[in-house]
Tab-separated table of C-alpha atoms in Angstrom:
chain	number	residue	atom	x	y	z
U	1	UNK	CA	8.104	-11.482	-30.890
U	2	UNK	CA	7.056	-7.843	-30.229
U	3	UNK	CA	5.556	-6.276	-32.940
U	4	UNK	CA	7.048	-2.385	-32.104
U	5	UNK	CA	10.788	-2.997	-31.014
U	6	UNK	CA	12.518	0.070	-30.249
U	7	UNK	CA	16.481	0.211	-29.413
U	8	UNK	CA	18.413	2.891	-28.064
U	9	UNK	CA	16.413	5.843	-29.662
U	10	UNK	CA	17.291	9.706	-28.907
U	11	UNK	CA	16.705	12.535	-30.270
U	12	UNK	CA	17.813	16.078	-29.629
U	13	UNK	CA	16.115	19.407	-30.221
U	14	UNK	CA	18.878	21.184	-30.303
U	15	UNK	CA	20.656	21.036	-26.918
U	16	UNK	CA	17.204	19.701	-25.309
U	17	UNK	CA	17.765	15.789	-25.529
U	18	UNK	CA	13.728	15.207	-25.821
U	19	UNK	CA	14.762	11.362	-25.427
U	20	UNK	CA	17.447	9.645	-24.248
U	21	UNK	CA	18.476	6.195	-25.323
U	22	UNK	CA	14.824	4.472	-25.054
U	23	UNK	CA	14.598	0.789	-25.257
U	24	UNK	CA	10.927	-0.524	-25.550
U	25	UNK	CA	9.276	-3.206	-26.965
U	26	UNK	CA	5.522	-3.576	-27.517
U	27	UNK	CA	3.772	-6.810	-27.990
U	28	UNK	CA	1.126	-7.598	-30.354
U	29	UNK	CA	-2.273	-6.285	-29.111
U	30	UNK	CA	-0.957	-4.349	-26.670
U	31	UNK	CA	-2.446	-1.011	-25.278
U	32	UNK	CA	0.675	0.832	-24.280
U	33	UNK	CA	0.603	4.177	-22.402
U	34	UNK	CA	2.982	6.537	-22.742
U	35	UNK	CA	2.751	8.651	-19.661
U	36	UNK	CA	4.554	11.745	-17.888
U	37	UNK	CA	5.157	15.132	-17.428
U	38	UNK	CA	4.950	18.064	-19.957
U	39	UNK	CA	7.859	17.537	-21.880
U	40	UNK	CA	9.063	14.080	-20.939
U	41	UNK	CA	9.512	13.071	-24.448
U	42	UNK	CA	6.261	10.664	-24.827
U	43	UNK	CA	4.852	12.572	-27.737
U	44	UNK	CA	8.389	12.685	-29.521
U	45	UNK	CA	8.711	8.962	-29.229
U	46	UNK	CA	4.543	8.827	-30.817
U	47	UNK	CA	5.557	10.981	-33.629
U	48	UNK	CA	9.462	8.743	-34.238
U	49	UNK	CA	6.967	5.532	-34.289
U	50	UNK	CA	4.874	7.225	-36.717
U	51	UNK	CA	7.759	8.544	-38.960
U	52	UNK	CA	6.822	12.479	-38.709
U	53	UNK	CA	10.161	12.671	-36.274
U	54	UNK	CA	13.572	11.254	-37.507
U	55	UNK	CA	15.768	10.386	-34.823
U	56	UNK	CA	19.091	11.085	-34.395
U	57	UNK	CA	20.451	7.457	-34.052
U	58	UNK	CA	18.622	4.414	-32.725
U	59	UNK	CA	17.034	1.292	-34.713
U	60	UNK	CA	12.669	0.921	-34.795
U	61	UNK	CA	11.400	-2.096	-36.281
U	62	UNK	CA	7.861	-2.903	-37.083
U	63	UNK	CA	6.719	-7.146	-37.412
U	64	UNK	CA	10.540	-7.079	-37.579
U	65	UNK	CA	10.788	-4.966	-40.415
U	66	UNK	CA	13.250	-2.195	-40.028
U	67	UNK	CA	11.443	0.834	-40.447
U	68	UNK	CA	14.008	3.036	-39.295
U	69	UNK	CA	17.913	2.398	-38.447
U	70	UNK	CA	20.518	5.186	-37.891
U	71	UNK	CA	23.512	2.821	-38.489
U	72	UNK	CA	22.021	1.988	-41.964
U	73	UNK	CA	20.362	4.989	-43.231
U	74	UNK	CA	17.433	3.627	-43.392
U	75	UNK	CA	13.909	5.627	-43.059
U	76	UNK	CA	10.536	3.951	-44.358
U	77	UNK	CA	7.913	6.714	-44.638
U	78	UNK	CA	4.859	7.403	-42.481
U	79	UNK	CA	2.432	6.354	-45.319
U	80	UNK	CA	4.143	2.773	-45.569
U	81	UNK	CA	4.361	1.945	-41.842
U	82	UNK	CA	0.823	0.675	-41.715
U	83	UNK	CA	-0.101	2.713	-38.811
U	84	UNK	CA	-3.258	5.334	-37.938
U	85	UNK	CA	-2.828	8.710	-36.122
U	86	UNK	CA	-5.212	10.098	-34.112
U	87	UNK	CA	-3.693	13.557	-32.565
U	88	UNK	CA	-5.012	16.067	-29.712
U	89	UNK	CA	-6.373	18.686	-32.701
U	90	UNK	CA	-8.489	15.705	-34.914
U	91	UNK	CA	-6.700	17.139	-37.617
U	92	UNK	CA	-10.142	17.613	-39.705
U	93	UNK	CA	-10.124	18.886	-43.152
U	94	UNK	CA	-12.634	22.040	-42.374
U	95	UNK	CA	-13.559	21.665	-46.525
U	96	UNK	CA	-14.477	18.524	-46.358
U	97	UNK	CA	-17.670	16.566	-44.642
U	98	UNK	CA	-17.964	13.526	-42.634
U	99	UNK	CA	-17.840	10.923	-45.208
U	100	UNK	CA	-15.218	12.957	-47.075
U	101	UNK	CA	-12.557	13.052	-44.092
U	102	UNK	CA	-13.191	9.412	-42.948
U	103	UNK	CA	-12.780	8.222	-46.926
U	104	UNK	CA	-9.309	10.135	-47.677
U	105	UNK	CA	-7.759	7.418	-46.378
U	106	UNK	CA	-8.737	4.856	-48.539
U	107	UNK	CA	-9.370	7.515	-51.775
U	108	UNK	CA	-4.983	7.610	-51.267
U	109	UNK	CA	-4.973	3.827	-51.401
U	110	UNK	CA	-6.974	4.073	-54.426
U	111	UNK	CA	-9.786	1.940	-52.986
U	112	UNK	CA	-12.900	1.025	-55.799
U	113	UNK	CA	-15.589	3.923	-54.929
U	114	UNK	CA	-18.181	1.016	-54.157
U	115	UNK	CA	-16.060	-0.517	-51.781
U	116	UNK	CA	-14.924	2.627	-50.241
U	117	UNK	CA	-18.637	3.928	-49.909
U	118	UNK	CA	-19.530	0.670	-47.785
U	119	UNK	CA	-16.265	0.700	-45.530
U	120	UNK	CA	-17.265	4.608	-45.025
U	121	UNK	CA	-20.717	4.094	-43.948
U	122	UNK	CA	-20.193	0.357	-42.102
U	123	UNK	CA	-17.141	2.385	-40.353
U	124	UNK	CA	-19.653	5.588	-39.513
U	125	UNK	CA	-22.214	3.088	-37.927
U	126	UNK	CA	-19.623	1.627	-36.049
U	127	UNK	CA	-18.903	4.610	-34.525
U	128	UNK	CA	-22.415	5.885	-34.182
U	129	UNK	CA	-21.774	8.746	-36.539
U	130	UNK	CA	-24.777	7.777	-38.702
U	131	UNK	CA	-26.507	10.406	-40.670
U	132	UNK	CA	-23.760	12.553	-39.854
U	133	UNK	CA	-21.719	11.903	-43.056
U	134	UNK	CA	-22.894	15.200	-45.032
U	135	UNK	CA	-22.023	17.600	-42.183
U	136	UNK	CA	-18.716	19.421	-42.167
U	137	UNK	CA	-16.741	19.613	-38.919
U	138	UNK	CA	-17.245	22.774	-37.488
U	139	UNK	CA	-21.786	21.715	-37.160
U	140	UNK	CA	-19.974	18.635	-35.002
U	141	UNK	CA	-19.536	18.778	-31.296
U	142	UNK	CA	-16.293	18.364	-29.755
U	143	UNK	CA	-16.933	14.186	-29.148
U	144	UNK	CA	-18.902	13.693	-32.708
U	145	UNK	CA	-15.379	15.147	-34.006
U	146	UNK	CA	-13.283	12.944	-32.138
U	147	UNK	CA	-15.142	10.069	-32.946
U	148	UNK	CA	-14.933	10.990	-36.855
U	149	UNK	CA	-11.175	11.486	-36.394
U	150	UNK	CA	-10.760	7.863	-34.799
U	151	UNK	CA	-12.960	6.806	-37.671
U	152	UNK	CA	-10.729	8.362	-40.282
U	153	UNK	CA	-7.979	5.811	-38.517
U	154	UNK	CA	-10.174	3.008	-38.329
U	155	UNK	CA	-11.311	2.773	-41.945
U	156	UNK	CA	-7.775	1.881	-43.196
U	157	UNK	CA	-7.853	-1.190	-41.032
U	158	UNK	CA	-4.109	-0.397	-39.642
U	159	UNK	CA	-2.776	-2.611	-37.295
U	160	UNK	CA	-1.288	-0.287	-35.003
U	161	UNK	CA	-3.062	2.964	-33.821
U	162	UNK	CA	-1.297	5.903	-32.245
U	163	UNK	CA	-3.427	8.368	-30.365
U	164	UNK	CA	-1.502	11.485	-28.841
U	165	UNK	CA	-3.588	12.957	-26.298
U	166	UNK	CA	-7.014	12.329	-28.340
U	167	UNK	CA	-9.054	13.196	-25.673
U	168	UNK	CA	-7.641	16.192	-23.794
U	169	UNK	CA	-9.978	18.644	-25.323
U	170	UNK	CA	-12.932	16.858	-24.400
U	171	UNK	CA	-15.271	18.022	-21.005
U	172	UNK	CA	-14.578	15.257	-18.071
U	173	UNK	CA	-18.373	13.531	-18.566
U	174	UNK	CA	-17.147	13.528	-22.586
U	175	UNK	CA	-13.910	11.923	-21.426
U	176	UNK	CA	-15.137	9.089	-19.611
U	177	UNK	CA	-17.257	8.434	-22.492
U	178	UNK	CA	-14.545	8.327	-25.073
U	179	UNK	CA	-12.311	6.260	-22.982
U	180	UNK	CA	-14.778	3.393	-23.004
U	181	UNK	CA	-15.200	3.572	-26.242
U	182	UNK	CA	-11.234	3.677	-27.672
U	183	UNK	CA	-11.024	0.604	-25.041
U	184	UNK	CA	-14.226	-0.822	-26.943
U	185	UNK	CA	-12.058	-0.173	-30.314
U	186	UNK	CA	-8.837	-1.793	-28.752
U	187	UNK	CA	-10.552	-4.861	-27.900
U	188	UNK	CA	-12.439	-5.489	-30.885
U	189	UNK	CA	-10.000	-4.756	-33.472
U	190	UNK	CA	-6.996	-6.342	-31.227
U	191	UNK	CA	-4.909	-3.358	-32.954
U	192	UNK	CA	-1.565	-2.944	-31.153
U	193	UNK	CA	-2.400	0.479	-29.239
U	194	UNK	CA	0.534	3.498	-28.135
U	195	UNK	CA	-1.399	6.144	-26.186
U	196	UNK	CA	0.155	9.611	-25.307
U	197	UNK	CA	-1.341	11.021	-22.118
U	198	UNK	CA	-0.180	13.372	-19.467
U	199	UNK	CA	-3.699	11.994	-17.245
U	200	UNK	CA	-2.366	9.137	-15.233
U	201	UNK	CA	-6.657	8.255	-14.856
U	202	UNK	CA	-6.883	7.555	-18.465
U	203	UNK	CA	-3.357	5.405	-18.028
U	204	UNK	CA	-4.046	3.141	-15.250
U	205	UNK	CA	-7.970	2.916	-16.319
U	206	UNK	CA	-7.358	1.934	-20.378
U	207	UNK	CA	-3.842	0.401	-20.360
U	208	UNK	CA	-2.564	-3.080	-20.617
U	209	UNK	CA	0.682	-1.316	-19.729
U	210	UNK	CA	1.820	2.009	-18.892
U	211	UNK	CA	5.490	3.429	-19.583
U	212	UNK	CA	6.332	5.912	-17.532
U	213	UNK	CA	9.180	8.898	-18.818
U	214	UNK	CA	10.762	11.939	-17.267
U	215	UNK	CA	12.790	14.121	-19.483
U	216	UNK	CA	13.441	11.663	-22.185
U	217	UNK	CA	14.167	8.651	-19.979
U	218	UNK	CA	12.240	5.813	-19.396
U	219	UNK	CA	11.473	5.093	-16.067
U	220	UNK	CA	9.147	1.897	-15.749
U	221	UNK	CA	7.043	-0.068	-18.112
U	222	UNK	CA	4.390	-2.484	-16.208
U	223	UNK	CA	0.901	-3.280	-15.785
U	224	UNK	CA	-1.439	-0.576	-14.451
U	225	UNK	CA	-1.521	-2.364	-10.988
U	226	UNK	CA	2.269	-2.631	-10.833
U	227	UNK	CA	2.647	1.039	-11.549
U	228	UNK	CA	0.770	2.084	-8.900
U	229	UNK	CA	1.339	-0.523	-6.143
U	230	UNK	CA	5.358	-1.012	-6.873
U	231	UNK	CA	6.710	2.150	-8.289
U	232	UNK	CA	10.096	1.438	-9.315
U	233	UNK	CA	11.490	4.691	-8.373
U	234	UNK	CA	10.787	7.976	-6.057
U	235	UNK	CA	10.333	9.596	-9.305
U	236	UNK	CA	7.076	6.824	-10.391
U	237	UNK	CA	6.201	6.538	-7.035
U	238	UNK	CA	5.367	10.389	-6.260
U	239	UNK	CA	4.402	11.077	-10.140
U	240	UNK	CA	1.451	8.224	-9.997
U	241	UNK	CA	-1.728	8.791	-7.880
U	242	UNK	CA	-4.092	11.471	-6.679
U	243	UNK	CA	-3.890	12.147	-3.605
U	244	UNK	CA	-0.231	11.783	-4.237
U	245	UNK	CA	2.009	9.097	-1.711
U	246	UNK	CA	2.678	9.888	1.645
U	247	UNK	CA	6.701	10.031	1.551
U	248	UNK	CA	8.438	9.973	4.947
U	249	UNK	CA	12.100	10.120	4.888
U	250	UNK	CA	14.238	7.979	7.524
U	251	UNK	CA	16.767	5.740	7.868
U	252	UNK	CA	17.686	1.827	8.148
U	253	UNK	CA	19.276	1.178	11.651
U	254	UNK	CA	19.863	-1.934	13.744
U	255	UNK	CA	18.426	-2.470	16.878
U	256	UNK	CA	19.270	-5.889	19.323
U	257	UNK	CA	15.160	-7.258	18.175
U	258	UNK	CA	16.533	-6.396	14.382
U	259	UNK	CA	16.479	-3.996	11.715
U	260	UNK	CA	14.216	-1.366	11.515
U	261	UNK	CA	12.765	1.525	9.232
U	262	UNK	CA	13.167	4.675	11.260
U	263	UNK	CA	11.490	7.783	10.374
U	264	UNK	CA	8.805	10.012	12.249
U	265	UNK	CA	6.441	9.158	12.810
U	266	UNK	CA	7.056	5.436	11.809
U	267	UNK	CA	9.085	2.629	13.205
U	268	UNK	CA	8.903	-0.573	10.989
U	269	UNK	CA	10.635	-4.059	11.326
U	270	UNK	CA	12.278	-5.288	8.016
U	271	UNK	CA	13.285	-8.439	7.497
U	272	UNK	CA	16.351	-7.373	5.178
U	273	UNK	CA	18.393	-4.923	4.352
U	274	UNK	CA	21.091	-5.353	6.828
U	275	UNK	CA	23.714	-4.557	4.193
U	276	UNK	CA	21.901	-0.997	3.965
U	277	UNK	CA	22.410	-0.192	7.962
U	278	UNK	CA	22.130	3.297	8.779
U	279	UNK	CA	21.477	4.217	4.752
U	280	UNK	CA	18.967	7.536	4.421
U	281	UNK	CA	16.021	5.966	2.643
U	282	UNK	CA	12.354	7.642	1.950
U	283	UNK	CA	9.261	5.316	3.355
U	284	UNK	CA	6.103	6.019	1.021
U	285	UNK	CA	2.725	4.610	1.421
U	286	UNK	CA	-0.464	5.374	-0.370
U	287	UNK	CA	-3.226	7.821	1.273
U	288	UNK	CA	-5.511	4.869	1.197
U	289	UNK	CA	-2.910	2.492	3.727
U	290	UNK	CA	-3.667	4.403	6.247
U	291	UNK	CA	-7.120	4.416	9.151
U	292	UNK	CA	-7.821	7.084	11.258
U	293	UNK	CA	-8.775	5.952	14.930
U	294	UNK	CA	-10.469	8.478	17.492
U	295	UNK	CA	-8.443	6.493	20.063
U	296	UNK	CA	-5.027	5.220	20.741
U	297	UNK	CA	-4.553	1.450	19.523
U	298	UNK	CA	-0.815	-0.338	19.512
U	299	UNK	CA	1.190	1.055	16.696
U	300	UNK	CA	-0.867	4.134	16.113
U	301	UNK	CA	0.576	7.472	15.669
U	302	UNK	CA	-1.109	11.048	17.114
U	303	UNK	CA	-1.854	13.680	14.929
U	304	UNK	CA	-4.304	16.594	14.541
U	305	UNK	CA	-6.977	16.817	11.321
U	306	UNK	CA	-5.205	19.834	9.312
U	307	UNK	CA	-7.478	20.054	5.906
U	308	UNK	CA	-10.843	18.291	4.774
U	309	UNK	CA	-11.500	17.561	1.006
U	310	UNK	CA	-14.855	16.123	0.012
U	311	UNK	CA	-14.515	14.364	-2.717
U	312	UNK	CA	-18.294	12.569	-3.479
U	313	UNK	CA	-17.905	9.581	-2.581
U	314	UNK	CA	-14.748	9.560	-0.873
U	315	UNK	CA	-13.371	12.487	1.522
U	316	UNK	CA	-9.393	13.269	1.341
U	317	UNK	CA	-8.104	14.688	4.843
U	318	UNK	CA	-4.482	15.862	6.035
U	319	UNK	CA	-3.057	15.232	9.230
U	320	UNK	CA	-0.003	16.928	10.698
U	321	UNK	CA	2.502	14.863	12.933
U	322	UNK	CA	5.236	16.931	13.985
U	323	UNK	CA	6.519	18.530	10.741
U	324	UNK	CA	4.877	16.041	8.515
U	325	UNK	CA	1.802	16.346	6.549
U	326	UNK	CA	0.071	13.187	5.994
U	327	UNK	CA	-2.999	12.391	3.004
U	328	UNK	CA	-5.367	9.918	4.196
U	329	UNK	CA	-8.110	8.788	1.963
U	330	UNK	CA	-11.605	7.870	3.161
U	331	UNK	CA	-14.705	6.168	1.731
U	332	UNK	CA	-17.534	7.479	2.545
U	333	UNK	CA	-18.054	10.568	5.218
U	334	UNK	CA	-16.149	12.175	7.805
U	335	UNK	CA	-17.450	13.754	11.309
U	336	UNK	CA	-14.525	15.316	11.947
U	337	UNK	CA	-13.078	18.895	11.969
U	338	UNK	CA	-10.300	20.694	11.415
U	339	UNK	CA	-8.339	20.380	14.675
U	340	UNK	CA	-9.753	17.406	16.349
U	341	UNK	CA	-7.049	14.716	17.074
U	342	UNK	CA	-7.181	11.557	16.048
U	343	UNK	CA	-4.487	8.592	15.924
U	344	UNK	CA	-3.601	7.064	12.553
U	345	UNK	CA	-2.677	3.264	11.882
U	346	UNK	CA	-0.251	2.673	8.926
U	347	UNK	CA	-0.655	-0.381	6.915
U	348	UNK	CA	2.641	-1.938	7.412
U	349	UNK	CA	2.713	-4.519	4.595
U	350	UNK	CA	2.374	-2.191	1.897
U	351	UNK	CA	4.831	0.641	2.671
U	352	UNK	CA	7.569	0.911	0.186
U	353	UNK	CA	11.113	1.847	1.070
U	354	UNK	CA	13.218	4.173	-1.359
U	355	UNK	CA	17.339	4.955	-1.590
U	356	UNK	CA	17.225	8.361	-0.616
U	357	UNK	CA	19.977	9.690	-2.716
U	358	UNK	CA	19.275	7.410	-5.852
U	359	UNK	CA	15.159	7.150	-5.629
U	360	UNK	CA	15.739	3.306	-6.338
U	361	UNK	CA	12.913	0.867	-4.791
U	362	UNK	CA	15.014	-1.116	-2.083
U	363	UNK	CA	12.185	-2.905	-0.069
U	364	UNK	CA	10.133	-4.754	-0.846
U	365	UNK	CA	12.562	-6.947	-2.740
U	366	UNK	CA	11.643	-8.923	-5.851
């Protein structure tokens, strides 16, 4: 049984409907990503888990407790949800030092002073906040802060955390760093995780699995992996990797040797899809499915080197065909220019075919 089961949950903002009839469930141990767009709705759907949102109608349920159920006025109180916050500010009482924020917690749960004194100092170890716990917040750098704001959550021992966008005011090499460690915390503890980011890297790197919204509707929930190799729609598809997909729109015709994916510069047997003859579809494959060639092999396509984008240890180059711009990822380093022509081979097996009116994933099927 899932341990967070959410069922048709919405809530308005006055005519803004911030989410729209969400059905999730989130298994025990999890580390669930909530991912999209400014204003999808992901941090809305945080703060309804959490209780500091009421929705307008909808049923959550906690280890199959109802913690919240429109039909049945019912509404169980952040403090009695056994969950920890962690939000994008830390939320740090500026009066207050180290050992004071991390032990308000357990001073509300009336906790013996001896008891709370060791869980304080074995959870400020833990986080490698030692000798830290007499210094107020402001004499902490940005990641000592964050840390004493996920040890604030820890000390409680909840069994769910909720982090919204903990790390987004953190430098990149401070980033990296906290990610490993909130994965460290996940694993250890086994806590059931829900993670609000708008950084698809932290998504597909921490995740056991990432949901995916756009303006209050959920559009996927999968693996990392799945996300990014089998969007489910043009929406996941485009939103999901940097560079972003190659999308080439087309159509499905019929030819006597058999059906075909037509669209400059690309001309791909399918083995399906004959019910979908002469339907507009979108082809999209990733920058890294497709090799540059200085000269002309079967299949290849000409094109001319438009942009160059070192990127350390990979380059990122564009390549006009006709009208269409192409991103082609490359390990390594590139002796070509701007202008030079080259001939680009598309990895056939792992392009993915979209409706082009719906955005629905039609190929490959399964």
């Amino acid at each position: 049984m899932a341990l967070i089961e959410i069922e048709n949950l919405t809530k308005h903002f006055g005519e803004v409907v911030a989410v729209d009839r969400l059905d999730l469930q989130i298994e025990a141990g999890e580390f669930l990503t909530l991912l999209g767009p400014s204003g999808c709705g992901k941090t809305t759907v945080l703060r309804m888990i959490a209780g500091l949102e009421i929705p307008d109608q909808g049923e959550i349920r906690v280890g199959g407790k109802k913690v919240f159920a429109s039909r049945e006025g019912i509404f169980v109180p952040p403090a009695k949800r056994g969950v920890g916050l962690v939000f994008q500010s830390y939320a740090l009482w500026p009066h207050m030092n180290v050992f004071e924020n991390v032990a308000f917690g357990l001073q509300i749960q009336k906790q013996e002073k001896k008891d709370l004194a060791e869980r304080v100092d074995s959870t400020l170890n833990y986080m490698r906040l030692e000798g830290l716990g007499q210094r107020y917040p402001q004499q902490l750098s940005g990641g000592q802060q964050q840390r004493v704001a996920l040890a604030r959550m820890l000390v409680t021992q909840p069994a769910i955390f909720l982090m919204d966008e903990p790390l987004s005011n953190l430098d990149a090499k401070l980033r990296m760093e906290m990610r490993a460690e909130i994965k460290r915390l996940h694993r250890e503890s086994k806590a059931t995780t829900v993670y609000v980011t708008h950084d698809q890297n932290e998504a597909l790197t921490m995740s056991t699995k990432v949901a995916v919204m756009n303006k209050g509707v959920l559009q996927q929930v999968a693996p990392p992996q799945e996300i990014y190799k089998r969007p489910s729609n043009l929406f996941v598809a485009d939103f999901i990797g940097s560079p972003t997909i190659n999308l080439i729109p087309g159509r499905i015709v019929k030819k006597t040797e058999g059906v075909f994916f037509e669209g400059t510069p690309l001309f791909i047997p399918i083995p399906f899809l004959g019910d979908c003859i002469n339907r507009k579809v979108v082809g999209a494959l990733r920058p890294e499915d497709i090799r540059i060639c200085t000269e002309a092999q079967a299949g290849s396509v000409s094109a001319r080197i438009y942009a160059i984008l070192p990127a350390g240890s990979e380059v990122i180059l564009q390549a006009r065909t006709g009208d269409l711009t192409l991103s082609i990822r490359k390990m390594g380093e590139t002796s070509l220019d701007v202008g030079d022509e080259v001939h680009l081979l598309f990895s056939l097996e792992s392009i993915l075919l979209y409706d082009q009116e719906s955005g629905a994933l039609l190929y490959p099927l399964g």
